[in-house]
Tab-separated table of C-alpha atoms in Angstrom:
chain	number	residue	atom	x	y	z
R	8	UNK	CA	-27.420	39.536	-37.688
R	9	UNK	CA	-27.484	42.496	-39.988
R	10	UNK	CA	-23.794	42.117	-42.223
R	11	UNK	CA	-22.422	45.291	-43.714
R	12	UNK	CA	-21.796	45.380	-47.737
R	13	UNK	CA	-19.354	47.412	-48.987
R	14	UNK	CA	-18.202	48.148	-52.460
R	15	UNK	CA	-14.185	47.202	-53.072
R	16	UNK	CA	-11.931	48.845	-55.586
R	17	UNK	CA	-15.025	50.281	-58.093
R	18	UNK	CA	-14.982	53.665	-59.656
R	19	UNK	CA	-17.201	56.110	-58.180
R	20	UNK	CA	-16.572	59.167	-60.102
R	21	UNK	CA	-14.856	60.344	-63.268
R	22	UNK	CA	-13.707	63.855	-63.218
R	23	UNK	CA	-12.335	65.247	-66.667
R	24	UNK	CA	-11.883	68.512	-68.444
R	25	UNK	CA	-11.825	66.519	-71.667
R	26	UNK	CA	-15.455	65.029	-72.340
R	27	UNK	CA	-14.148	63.599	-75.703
R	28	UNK	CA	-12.205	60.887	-73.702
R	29	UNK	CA	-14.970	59.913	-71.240
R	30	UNK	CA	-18.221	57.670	-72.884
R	31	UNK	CA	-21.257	58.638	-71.165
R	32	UNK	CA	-22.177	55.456	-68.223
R	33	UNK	CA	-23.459	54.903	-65.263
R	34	UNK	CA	-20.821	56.490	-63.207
R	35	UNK	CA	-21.084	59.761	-62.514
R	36	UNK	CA	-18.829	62.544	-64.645
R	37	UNK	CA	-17.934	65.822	-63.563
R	38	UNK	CA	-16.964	68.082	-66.406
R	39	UNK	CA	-14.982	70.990	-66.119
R	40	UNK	CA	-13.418	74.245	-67.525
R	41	UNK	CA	-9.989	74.013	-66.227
R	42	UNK	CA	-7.093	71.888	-64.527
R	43	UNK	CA	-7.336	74.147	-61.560
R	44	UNK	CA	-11.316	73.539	-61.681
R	45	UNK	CA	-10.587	69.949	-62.027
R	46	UNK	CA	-8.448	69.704	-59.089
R	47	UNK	CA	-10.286	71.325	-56.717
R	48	UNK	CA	-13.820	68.736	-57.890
R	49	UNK	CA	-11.615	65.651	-57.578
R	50	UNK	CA	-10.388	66.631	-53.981
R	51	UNK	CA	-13.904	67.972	-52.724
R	52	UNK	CA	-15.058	64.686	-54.121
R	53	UNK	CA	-11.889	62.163	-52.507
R	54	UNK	CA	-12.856	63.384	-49.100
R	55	UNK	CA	-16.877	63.338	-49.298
R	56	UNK	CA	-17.011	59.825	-51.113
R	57	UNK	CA	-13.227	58.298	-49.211
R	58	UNK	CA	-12.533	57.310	-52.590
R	59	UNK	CA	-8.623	57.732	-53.967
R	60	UNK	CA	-8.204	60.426	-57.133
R	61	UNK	CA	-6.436	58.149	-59.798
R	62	UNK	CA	-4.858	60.247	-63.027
R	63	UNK	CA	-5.273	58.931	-66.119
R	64	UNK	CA	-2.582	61.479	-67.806
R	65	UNK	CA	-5.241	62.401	-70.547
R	66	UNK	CA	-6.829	64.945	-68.758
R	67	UNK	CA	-9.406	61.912	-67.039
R	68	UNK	CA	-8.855	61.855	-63.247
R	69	UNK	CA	-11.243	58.970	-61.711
R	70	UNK	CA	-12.135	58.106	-58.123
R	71	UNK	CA	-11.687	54.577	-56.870
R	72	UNK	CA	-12.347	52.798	-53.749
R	73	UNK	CA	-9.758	50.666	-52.698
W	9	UNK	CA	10.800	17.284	2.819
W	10	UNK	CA	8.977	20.790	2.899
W	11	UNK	CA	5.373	20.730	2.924
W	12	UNK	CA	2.928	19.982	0.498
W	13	UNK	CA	1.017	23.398	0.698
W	14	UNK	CA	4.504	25.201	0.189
W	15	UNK	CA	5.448	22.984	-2.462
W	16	UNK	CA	2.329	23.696	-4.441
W	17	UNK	CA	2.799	27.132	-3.222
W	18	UNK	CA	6.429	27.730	-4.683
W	19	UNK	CA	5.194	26.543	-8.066
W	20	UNK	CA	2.107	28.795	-7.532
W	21	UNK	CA	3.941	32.202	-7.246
W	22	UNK	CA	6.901	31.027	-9.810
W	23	UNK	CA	4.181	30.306	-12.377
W	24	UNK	CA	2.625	33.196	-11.501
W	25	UNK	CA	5.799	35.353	-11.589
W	26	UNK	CA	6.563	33.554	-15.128
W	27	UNK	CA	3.639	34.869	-16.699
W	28	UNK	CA	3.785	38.663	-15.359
W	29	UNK	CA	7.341	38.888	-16.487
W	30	UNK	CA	6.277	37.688	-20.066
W	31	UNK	CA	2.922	40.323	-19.544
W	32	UNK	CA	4.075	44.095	-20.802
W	33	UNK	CA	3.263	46.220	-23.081
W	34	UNK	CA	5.428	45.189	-26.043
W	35	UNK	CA	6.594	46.183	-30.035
W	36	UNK	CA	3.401	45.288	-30.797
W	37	UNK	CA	1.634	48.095	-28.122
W	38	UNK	CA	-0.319	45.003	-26.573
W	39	UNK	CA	-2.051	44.868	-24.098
W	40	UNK	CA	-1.106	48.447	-22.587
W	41	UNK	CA	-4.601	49.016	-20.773
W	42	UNK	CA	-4.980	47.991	-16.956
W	43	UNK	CA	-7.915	45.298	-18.030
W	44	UNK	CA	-5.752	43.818	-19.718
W	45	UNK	CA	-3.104	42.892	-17.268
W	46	UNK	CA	-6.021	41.872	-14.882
W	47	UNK	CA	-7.626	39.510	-17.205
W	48	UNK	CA	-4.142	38.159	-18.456
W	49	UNK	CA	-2.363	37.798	-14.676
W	50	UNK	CA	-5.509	36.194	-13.302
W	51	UNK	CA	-5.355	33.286	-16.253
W	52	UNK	CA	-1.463	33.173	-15.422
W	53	UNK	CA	-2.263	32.332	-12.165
W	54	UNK	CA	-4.740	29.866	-12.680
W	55	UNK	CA	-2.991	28.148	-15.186
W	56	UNK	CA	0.135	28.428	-12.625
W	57	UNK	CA	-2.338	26.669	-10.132
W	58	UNK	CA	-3.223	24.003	-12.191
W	59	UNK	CA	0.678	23.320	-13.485
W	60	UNK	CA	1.723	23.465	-9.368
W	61	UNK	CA	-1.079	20.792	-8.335
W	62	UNK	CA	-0.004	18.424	-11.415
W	63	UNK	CA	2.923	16.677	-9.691
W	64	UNK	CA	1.404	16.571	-5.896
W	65	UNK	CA	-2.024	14.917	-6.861
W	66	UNK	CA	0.158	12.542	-9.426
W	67	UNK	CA	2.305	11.470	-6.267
W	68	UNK	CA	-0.336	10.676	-4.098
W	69	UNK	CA	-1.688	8.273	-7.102
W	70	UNK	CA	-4.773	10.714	-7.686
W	71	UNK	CA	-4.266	9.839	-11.745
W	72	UNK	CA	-7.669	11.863	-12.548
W	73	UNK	CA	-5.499	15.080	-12.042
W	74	UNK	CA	-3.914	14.709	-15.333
W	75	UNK	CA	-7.362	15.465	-16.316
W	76	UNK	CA	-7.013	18.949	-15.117
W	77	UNK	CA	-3.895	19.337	-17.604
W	78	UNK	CA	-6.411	18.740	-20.613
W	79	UNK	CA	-8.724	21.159	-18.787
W	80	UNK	CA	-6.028	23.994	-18.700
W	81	UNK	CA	-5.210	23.356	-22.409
W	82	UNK	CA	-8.751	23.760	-23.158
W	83	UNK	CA	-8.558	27.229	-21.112
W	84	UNK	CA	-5.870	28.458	-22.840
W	85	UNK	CA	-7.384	28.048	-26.623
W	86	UNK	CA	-10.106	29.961	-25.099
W	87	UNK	CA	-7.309	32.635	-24.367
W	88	UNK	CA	-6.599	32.366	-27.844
W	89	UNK	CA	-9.979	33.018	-29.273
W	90	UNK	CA	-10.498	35.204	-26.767
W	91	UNK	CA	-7.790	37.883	-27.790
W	92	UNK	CA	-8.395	36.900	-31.814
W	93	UNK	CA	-12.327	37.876	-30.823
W	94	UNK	CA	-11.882	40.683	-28.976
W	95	UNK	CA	-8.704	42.422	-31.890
W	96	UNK	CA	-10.621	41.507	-34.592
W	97	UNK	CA	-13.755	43.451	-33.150
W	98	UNK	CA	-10.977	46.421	-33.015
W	99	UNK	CA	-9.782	46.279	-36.302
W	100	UNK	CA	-12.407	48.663	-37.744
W	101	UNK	CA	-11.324	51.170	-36.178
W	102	UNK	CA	-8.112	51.211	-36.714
W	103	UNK	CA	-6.887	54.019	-39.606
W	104	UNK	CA	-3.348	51.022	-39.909
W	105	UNK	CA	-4.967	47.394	-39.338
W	106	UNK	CA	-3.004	44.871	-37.754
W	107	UNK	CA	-4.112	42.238	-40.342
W	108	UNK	CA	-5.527	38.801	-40.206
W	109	UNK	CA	-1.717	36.886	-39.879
W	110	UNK	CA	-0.539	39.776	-36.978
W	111	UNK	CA	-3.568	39.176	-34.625
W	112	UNK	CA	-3.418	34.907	-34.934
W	113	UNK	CA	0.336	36.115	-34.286
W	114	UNK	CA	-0.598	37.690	-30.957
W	115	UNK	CA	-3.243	35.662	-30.142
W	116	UNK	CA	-0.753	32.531	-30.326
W	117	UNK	CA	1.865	34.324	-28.066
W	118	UNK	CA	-0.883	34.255	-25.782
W	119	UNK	CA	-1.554	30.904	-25.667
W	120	UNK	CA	1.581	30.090	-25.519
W	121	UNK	CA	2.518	32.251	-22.070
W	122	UNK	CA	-0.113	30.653	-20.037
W	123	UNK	CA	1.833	27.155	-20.974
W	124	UNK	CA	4.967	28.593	-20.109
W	125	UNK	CA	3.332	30.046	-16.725
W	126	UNK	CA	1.890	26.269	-16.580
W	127	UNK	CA	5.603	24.637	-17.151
W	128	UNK	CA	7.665	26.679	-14.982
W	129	UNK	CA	4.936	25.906	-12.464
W	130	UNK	CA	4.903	22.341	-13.258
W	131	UNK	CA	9.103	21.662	-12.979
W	132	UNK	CA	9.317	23.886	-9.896
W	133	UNK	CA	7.026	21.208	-7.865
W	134	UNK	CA	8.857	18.817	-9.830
W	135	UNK	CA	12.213	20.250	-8.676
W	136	UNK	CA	11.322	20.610	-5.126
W	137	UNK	CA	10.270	17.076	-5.052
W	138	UNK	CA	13.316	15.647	-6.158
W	139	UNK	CA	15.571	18.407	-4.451
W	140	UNK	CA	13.664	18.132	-1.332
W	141	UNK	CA	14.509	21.952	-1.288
W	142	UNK	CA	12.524	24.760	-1.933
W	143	UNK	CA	15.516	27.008	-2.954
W	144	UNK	CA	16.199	24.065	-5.303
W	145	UNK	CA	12.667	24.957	-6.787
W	146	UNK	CA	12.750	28.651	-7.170
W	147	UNK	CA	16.188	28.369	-8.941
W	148	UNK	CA	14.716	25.385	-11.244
W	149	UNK	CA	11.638	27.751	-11.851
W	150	UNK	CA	13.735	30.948	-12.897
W	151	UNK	CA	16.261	28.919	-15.057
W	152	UNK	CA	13.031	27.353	-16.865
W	153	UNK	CA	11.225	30.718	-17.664
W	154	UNK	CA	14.260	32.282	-19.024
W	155	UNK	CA	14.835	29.022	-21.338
W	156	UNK	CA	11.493	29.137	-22.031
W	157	UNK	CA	11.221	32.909	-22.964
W	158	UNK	CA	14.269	32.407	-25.224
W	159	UNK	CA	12.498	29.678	-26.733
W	160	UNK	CA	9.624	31.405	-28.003
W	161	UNK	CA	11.016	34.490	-28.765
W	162	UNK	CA	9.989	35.673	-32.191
W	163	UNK	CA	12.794	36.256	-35.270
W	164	UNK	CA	13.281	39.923	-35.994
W	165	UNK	CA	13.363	41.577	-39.561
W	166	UNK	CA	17.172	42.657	-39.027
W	167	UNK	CA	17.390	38.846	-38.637
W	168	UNK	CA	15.908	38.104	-42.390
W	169	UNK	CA	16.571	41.300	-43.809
W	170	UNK	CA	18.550	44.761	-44.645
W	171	UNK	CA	17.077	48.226	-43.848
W	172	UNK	CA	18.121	50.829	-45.893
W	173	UNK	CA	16.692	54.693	-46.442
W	174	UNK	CA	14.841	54.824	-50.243
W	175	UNK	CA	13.991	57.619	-52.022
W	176	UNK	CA	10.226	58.871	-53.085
W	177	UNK	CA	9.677	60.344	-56.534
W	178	UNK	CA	6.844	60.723	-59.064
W	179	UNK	CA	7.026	59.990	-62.287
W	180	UNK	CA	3.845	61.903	-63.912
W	181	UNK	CA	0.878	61.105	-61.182
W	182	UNK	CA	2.967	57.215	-60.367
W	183	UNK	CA	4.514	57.329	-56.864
W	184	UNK	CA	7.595	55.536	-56.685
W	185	UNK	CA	9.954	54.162	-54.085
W	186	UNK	CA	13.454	53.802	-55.856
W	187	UNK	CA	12.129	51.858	-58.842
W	188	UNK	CA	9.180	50.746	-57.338
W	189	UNK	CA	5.719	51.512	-58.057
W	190	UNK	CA	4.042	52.086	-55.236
W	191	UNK	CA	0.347	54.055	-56.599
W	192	UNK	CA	-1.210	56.584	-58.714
W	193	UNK	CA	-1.332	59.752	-57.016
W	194	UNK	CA	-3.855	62.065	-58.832
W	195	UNK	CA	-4.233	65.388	-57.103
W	196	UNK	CA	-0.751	67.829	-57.056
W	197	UNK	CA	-1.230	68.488	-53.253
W	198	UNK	CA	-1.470	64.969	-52.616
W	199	UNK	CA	1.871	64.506	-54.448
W	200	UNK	CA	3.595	67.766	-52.817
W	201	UNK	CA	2.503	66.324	-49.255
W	202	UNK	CA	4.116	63.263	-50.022
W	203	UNK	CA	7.170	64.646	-51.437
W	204	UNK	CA	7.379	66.686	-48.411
W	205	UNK	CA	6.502	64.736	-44.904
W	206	UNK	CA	6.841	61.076	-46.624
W	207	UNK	CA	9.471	59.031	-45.813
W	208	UNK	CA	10.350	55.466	-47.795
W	209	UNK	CA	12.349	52.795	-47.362
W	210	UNK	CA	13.932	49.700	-48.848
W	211	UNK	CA	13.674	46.093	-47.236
W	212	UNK	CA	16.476	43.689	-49.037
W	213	UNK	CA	15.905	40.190	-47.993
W	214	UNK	CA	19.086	38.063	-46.607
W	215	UNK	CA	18.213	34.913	-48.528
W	216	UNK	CA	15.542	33.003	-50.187
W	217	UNK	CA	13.478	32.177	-46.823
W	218	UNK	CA	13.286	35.696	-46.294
W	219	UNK	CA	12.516	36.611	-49.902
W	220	UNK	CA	9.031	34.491	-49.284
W	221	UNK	CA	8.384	35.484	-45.482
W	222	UNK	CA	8.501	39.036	-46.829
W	223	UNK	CA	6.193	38.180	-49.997
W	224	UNK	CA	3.368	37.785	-47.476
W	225	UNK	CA	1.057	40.250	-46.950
W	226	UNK	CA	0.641	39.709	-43.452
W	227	UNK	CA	3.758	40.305	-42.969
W	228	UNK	CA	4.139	43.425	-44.957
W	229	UNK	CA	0.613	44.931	-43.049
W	230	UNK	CA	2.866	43.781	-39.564
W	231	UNK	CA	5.157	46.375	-40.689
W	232	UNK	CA	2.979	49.182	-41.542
W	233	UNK	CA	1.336	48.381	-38.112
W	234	UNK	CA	4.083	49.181	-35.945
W	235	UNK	CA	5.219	52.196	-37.970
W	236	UNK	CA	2.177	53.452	-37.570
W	237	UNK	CA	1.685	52.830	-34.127
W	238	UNK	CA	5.233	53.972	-33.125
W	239	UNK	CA	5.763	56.974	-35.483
W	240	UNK	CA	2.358	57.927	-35.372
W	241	UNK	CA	0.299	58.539	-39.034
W	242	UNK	CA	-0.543	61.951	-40.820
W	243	UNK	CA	-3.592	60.886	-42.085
W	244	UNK	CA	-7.719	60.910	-41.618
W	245	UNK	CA	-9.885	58.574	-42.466
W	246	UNK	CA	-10.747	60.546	-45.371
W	247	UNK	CA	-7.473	60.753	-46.553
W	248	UNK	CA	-6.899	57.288	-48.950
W	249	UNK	CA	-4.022	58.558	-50.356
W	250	UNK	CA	-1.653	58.978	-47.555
W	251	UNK	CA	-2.120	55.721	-46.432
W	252	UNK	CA	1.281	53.596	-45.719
W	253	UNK	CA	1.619	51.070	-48.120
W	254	UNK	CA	4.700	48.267	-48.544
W	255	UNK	CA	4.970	46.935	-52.225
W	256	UNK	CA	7.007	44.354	-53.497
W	257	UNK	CA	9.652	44.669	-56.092
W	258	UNK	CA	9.046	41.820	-58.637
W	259	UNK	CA	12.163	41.418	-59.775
W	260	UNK	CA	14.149	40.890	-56.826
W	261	UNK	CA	12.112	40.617	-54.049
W	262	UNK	CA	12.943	43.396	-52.203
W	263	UNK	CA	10.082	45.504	-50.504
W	264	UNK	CA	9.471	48.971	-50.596
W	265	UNK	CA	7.673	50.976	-47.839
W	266	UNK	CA	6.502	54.358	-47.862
W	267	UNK	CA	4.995	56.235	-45.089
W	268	UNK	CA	3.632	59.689	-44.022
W	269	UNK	CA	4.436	59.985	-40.284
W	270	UNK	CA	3.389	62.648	-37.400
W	271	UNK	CA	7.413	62.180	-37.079
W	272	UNK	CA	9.357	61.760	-40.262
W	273	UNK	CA	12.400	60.411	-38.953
W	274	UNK	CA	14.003	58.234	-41.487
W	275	UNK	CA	16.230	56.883	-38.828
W	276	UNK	CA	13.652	55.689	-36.307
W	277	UNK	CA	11.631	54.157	-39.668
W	278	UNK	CA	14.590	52.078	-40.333
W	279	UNK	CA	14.893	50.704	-36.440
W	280	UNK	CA	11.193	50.237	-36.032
W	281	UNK	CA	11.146	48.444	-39.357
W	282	UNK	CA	13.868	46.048	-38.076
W	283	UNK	CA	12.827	45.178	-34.791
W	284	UNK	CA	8.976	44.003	-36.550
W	285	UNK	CA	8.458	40.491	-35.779
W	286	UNK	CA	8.623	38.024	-38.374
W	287	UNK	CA	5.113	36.132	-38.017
W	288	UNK	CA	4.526	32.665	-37.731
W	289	UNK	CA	2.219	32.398	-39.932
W	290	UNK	CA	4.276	34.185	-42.472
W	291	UNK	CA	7.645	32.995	-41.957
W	292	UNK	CA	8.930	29.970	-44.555
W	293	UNK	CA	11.557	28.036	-45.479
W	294	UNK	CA	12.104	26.564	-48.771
W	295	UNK	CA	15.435	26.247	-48.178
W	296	UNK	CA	14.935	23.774	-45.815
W	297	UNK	CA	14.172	21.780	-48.607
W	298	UNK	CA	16.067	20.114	-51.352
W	299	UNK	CA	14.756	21.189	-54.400
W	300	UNK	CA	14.062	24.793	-52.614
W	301	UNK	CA	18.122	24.728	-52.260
W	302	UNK	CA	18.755	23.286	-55.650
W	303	UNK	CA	16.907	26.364	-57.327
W	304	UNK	CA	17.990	29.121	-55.234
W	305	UNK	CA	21.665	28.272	-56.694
């Protein structure tokens, strides 16, 4: 019987306009210009990966599933 | 003496009646699909049949038919498994789920209708036999399914707990209900949506029973179940963050629920929320206790 794995509660994207705050990993990072810019990435991203936007206050915003 | 075909006939149909009138589509919006009702009436009536032959095949000294009884129990934790099975397989596709502790909830109700179809059954023959009247029967068979219905009829929340209206605020990207964190909203549309169509509110446990019943999770997904079912759900699957969620207050015990409904009424939120069931798998009672009395005071 096949059994499906899923990932729970594990970033799956970090989405900042300030790169100074984020370490370079092995999650993906989307940098960009603006808060506008960076709102409109974090909700194209929330509804192709089902993952929720999380704000960090700092300027981070990172995508979880929960 | 009436005779035996119409004795084990009375008990038949009362049996049978006993489990239709517990079968309809109820708060929890199950079952409410014509398969359903076939596959739940025809076990009614068979475990009617085997409760209406019990006291018959005793009285003519055929003891092997208490066998049957054992049979029928054996039937009816099939019934059991049968409806955990079968709502567990649906639970995937549900955008609320019902939760582990709501489906052993209705998959014990169940059970337990077929023994009540079984019983009422069971002490109509009975009556009859000792009556010597059918009439006597029917009347023993109504009284018993009303006792009986009364019997296992679940708590409700307004039983355990106050309902009140709550407010929903952010403070930066945190969601709150009153004082209650609830999550961390990042996008601004997200957090105007919610501000807009969301509607919260604020469950105050009675005593300290209900302060742990409510501290389940199962009971707390229960919840968002039926207001999701009943109020309907603005939300895709794509959509985590409109998701209803019910989060406990630490402090005090109280729990907050916040919701995005197809119809934000606050007022219907607050009914649906206190006619939820209190599970049996989530209901407790320290105060049933000694030392759980001695440190509530």
């Amino acid at each position: 019987m096949m059994s499906e794995v899923t990932l729970n509660k594990c970033i799956l994207a970090v989405v900042t306009t300030n790169p100074g705050k984020v370490s370079s990993g092995s999650i993906p990072t989307f940098y960009c210009e603006s808060d506008e810019e960076l709102e409109r990435i974090a909700s194209l991203l929330t509804r192709i990966t089902n993952g929720m936007v999380h704000d960090l206050g700092n300027g981070v915003y990172i995508l979880v599933r929960h | 003496m009436p005779k035996v075909e119409y004795v084990i006939l009375t008990g038949f149909v009362l049996g049978t009646v006993a489990r239709f009138y517990l079968l309809r589509v109820d708060y929890r919006q199950y079952p409410s699909y014509p398969q359903g009702y076939a596959i739940h009436l025809t076990l009614g009536a068979i475990a009617a049949g085997l409760g209406a032959v019990a006291v018959p095949a005793l009285l003519e000294k055929e003891y092997s038919a208490i066998t049957f009884l054992a049979l029928a129990v054996q039937q009816f934790r099939e019934v059991r498994n049968m409806e955990r099975e079968s709502l567990e397989r649906m639970e995937k596709h549900e955008l609320v789920k019902r939760g582990e502790a709501y489906i052993d909830d209705i998959a014990k109700k169940f059970e337990s209708r077929n023994y009540v179809a079984m019983v009422t059954a069971l002490l109509t023959t009975l009556a009859v036999y000792a009556s010597k009247m059918l009439m006597v029967g029917v009347i023993t068979g109504l009284i018993v399914l009303l006792v009986m219905r009364l019997l296992i009829r679940p708590k409700c929340l307004q039983e355990i707990a106050e309902v009140r209206p709550a407010r929903i605020h952010f403070e930066g990207s945190l969601a709150l209900v009153d004082d209650v964190v609830m999550m961390n909203v990042g996008l601004k549309s997200a957090r105007e949506k919610l501000l807009e169509k969301g509607i919260a509110a604020m469950i105050i446990p009675r005593d300290d029973n209900a302060r742990v019943t409510l501290a389940n999770s199962g009971q707390r997904q229960a919840i968002l179940y039926d207001l999701s079912v009943i109020l309907g759900i603005r939300r895709e699957t794509d959509e985590p963050e409109f998701i209803p969620l019910a989060k406990r207050d630490p402090d005090n015990g109280n729990i907050a629920v916040l919701i995005m409904p197809v119809e934000p009424d606050i007022e219907c939120m607050i009914e649906v929320i206190k006619r939820v069931s209190v599970l049996e798998s989530s209901k407790r009672q320290p105060l049933d206790t000694y030392i759980g009395r001695k440190a509530a005071d």
